[in-house]
Amino acid sequence: MIRLNISRACPAVAALALVATLTSGCSTFSDNNVAADVDGRILTIDELNLIAADFPKLLNDPAVGVDEFGEFKGDDLRNVLTRWVQSASLLNELDNRGIVIDDSKRADAAAQYSSTDAATWSQLSPPTQDFLVDYTVGRTTLIEDPSLVTDDKVAAAYEAGVGVSGVLCIRIMAFETEADAASVKAELDGGADFGQLANDHPLEPSAEPNDGVFLDQQSGSQCLAAANFGVLAQAVATTPVGESTEPLVLDSFYFLVLQRPFDEVSADARALIAPTIAEPALTELLTNAQVSIDSRYGMWDTDTGTVVPTR
């Protein structure tokens, strides 16, 4: 199901993540056709109403969006406007950087949403589909810009350890006895190559030798979210990058694990690390946006980065 969480100040549709501390210039205005203006990027009132009408579909909650009289609730309209302002700000920043989002990226994002929940996606209005795609592609494209999240920053986070980077990019080997694991650990301490030894002690004996590289089974990535592998993450967290852990006991087997050097996994590591460390950079880049909201809906609050009731 495609979901959008409007009650916790962040859209939670697939890859969407809120730039929660967005700040900007703000003003209110009244226009018969315009609900919001972000540095010249316009959301019409008709578009706002269409997006707001889609929120019950995104949340699978028919009570969201309208009151008992069938009128759109003020808080829900302001939540819609907040998300749209953030999306528009991302697109404007790309324009300022001279970065063009090609049609294929938009098509890929739309296809991803459709594959998640084709029935819901097909029911969304074009403005809602465009809004979701703009946010996702805009944010992803900015994060991919090496001037926003530099390779040095990603490398530094990785080298600081799994507790900072949040990623596992490991080689691993398995043993039936602690003595065997300890014997191979001694070889490693003597300078033996982990990858070569891992081929002799694989996790899956029938698999093709791959130097013990542990891959994400769904994506094939060489790096995985550490939060999903707590025991392994804890083991490498106390071991320097590029060195083997002590024998680790799991399900009656013994394992040796090595967090690989960054230069071996830089591309896959960046894909997981960059979104985490990009938030401060995104917030800083968006501080100069000029936001105007139709006063009938509210005003842009620079402290919270949200549309609030007009005071």
Coordinates of C-alpha atoms in Angstrom, one line a residue, residues 51-252:
I51 CA -3.9 16.3 -3.7
A52 CA -5.9 16.8 -0.5
A53 CA -8.6 14.6 -1.8
D54 CA -6.1 11.8 -2.4
F55 CA -4.8 11.8 1.2
P56 CA -7.5 9.3 2.4
K57 CA -6.3 6.9 -0.4
L58 CA -2.7 7.3 0.7
L59 CA -3.5 6.7 4.3
N60 CA -6.2 4.1 3.7
D61 CA -8.3 6.2 6.1
P62 CA -11.5 7.8 4.6
A63 CA -11.9 10.0 7.7
V64 CA -8.7 11.9 6.8
G65 CA -9.0 15.0 4.8
V66 CA -12.6 16.0 5.3
D67 CA -14.8 17.0 8.2
E68 CA -18.3 15.8 8.9
F69 CA -19.7 18.4 6.4
G70 CA -17.5 17.1 3.6
E71 CA -15.1 20.1 3.9
F72 CA -11.3 19.7 3.9
K73 CA -9.9 20.0 7.4
G74 CA -7.6 22.9 7.9
D75 CA -4.8 20.9 9.5
D76 CA -4.8 18.4 6.7
L77 CA -4.7 21.1 4.1
R78 CA -1.8 22.7 5.9
N79 CA 0.0 19.3 6.0
V80 CA -0.5 18.9 2.3
L81 CA 0.9 22.4 1.7
T82 CA 3.9 21.7 4.0
R83 CA 4.9 18.6 1.9
W84 CA 4.4 20.5 -1.3
V85 CA 6.5 23.4 -0.2
Q86 CA 9.3 21.0 0.7
S87 CA 9.0 19.2 -2.7
A88 CA 9.1 22.5 -4.6
S89 CA 12.1 23.7 -2.6
L90 CA 14.0 20.6 -3.6
L91 CA 13.2 21.2 -7.2
N92 CA 14.2 24.8 -7.0
E93 CA 17.5 23.9 -5.5
L94 CA 18.2 21.5 -8.4
D95 CA 17.4 24.3 -10.8
N96 CA 19.8 26.6 -9.0
R97 CA 22.5 24.0 -9.3
G98 CA 21.8 23.5 -13.0
I99 CA 20.8 19.9 -12.4
V100 CA 18.2 18.5 -14.8
I101 CA 16.0 15.5 -13.8
D102 CA 15.6 13.5 -17.0
D103 CA 12.3 11.8 -17.8
S104 CA 13.6 8.4 -17.2
K105 CA 14.2 9.1 -13.5
R106 CA 10.7 10.3 -13.1
A107 CA 9.4 7.3 -15.0
D108 CA 11.4 4.9 -12.8
A109 CA 10.0 6.6 -9.6
A110 CA 6.5 6.4 -10.9
A111 CA 7.0 2.7 -11.8
Q112 CA 8.3 2.0 -8.3
Y113 CA 5.2 3.6 -6.7
S114 CA 3.0 1.6 -9.1
S115 CA 4.7 -1.6 -8.3
T116 CA 4.2 -1.0 -4.6
D117 CA 0.5 -0.6 -4.9
A118 CA -0.8 -0.4 -8.5
A119 CA -4.5 0.0 -7.5
T120 CA -3.9 3.0 -5.3
W121 CA -1.4 4.6 -7.6
S122 CA -3.8 4.4 -10.5
Q123 CA -6.5 6.2 -8.5
L124 CA -4.3 9.2 -7.6
S125 CA -4.7 12.5 -9.6
P126 CA -1.9 13.6 -11.8
P127 CA -1.0 16.5 -9.4
T128 CA -0.6 14.0 -6.6
Q129 CA 1.5 11.6 -8.7
D130 CA 3.7 14.5 -9.8
F131 CA 4.1 15.7 -6.2
L132 CA 5.2 12.3 -5.0
V133 CA 7.6 11.7 -7.9
D134 CA 9.0 15.3 -7.6
Y135 CA 9.8 14.8 -3.9
T136 CA 11.3 11.4 -4.3
V137 CA 13.4 12.2 -7.4
G138 CA 14.3 15.7 -6.3
R139 CA 15.6 14.5 -3.0
T140 CA 17.4 11.5 -4.5
T141 CA 19.0 13.6 -7.2
L142 CA 20.3 16.2 -4.7
I143 CA 21.8 13.5 -2.5
E144 CA 23.6 12.1 -5.5
D145 CA 25.2 15.4 -6.2
P146 CA 28.8 15.0 -4.9
S147 CA 28.9 18.7 -4.0
L148 CA 26.1 18.2 -1.5
V149 CA 27.3 14.9 0.1
T150 CA 31.0 14.6 -0.7
D151 CA 32.8 11.3 -1.0
D152 CA 35.1 12.5 1.8
K153 CA 32.1 12.9 4.1
V154 CA 30.8 9.4 3.2
A155 CA 34.2 7.9 3.7
A156 CA 34.6 9.5 7.1
A157 CA 31.3 8.2 8.3
Y158 CA 32.2 4.7 7.1
E159 CA 35.6 4.7 8.7
A160 CA 34.1 6.0 12.0
G161 CA 32.4 2.6 12.3
V162 CA 29.1 1.0 11.9
G163 CA 27.7 2.9 14.8
V164 CA 28.1 6.1 12.7
S165 CA 27.6 4.8 9.2
G166 CA 24.8 2.4 9.9
V167 CA 26.0 0.0 7.2
L168 CA 27.5 -3.4 7.1
C169 CA 29.8 -4.2 4.1
I170 CA 31.3 -7.5 5.2
R171 CA 33.1 -10.7 4.4
I172 CA 32.1 -13.6 6.6
M173 CA 33.1 -17.3 7.1
A174 CA 31.5 -20.1 9.1
F175 CA 32.8 -23.0 11.2
E176 CA 31.3 -25.9 13.0
T177 CA 33.7 -25.7 15.9
E178 CA 35.2 -22.9 18.0
A179 CA 38.7 -24.5 17.6
D180 CA 38.5 -24.3 13.8
A181 CA 37.4 -20.7 14.0
A182 CA 40.2 -19.9 16.4
S183 CA 42.7 -21.6 14.2
V184 CA 41.7 -19.5 11.1
K185 CA 41.7 -16.4 13.2
A186 CA 45.3 -17.1 14.1
E187 CA 46.1 -17.3 10.4
L188 CA 44.5 -14.0 9.8
D189 CA 46.4 -12.4 12.6
G190 CA 49.5 -13.7 10.9
G191 CA 48.7 -11.9 7.7
A192 CA 46.5 -14.5 5.7
D193 CA 43.9 -13.1 3.3
F194 CA 40.4 -13.2 4.7
G195 CA 38.8 -13.6 1.3
Q196 CA 40.9 -16.6 0.3
L197 CA 40.2 -18.4 3.6
A198 CA 36.5 -17.6 3.3
N199 CA 36.3 -19.7 0.2
D200 CA 37.3 -22.7 2.2
H201 CA 34.8 -21.9 5.0
P202 CA 31.7 -20.5 3.2
L203 CA 28.3 -19.8 4.7
E204 CA 26.7 -21.9 2.1
P205 CA 28.9 -24.9 0.9
S206 CA 27.0 -25.3 -2.4
A207 CA 27.4 -21.6 -3.4
E208 CA 30.0 -20.4 -5.8
P209 CA 33.1 -19.1 -4.0
N210 CA 33.0 -15.3 -3.6
D211 CA 35.7 -14.5 -1.1
G212 CA 33.1 -14.5 1.7
V213 CA 31.3 -11.3 0.5
F214 CA 27.9 -11.1 2.2
L215 CA 25.3 -9.6 -0.2
D216 CA 21.9 -8.2 0.2
Q217 CA 19.7 -11.0 -1.0
Q218 CA 17.1 -8.7 -2.6
S219 CA 19.2 -5.9 -4.2
G220 CA 22.5 -7.7 -4.6
S221 CA 24.2 -4.8 -2.9
Q222 CA 27.5 -5.4 -1.1
C223 CA 26.3 -3.2 1.8
L224 CA 23.3 -3.7 4.1
A225 CA 21.5 -1.7 6.8
A226 CA 23.2 -2.6 10.0
A227 CA 20.0 -2.2 12.0
N228 CA 18.7 -5.4 10.3
F229 CA 21.8 -7.4 11.5
G230 CA 22.2 -6.4 15.1
V231 CA 24.6 -9.2 16.2
L232 CA 26.9 -8.8 13.2
A233 CA 26.8 -5.0 13.6
Q234 CA 27.7 -5.2 17.3
A235 CA 30.7 -7.6 16.4
V236 CA 32.2 -5.3 13.8
A237 CA 31.5 -2.1 15.8
T238 CA 34.3 -3.0 18.2
T239 CA 36.7 -4.2 15.5
P240 CA 38.7 -1.9 13.2
V241 CA 37.6 -1.7 9.6
G242 CA 39.6 -4.3 7.6
E243 CA 40.3 -6.6 10.5
S244 CA 38.5 -9.8 11.5
T245 CA 36.4 -10.1 14.6
E246 CA 37.0 -12.7 17.2
P247 CA 34.9 -15.9 16.7
L248 CA 31.2 -15.1 17.0
V249 CA 28.7 -17.7 18.1
L250 CA 25.4 -17.9 16.3
D251 CA 23.0 -20.8 16.1
S252 CA 25.6 -23.3 17.2

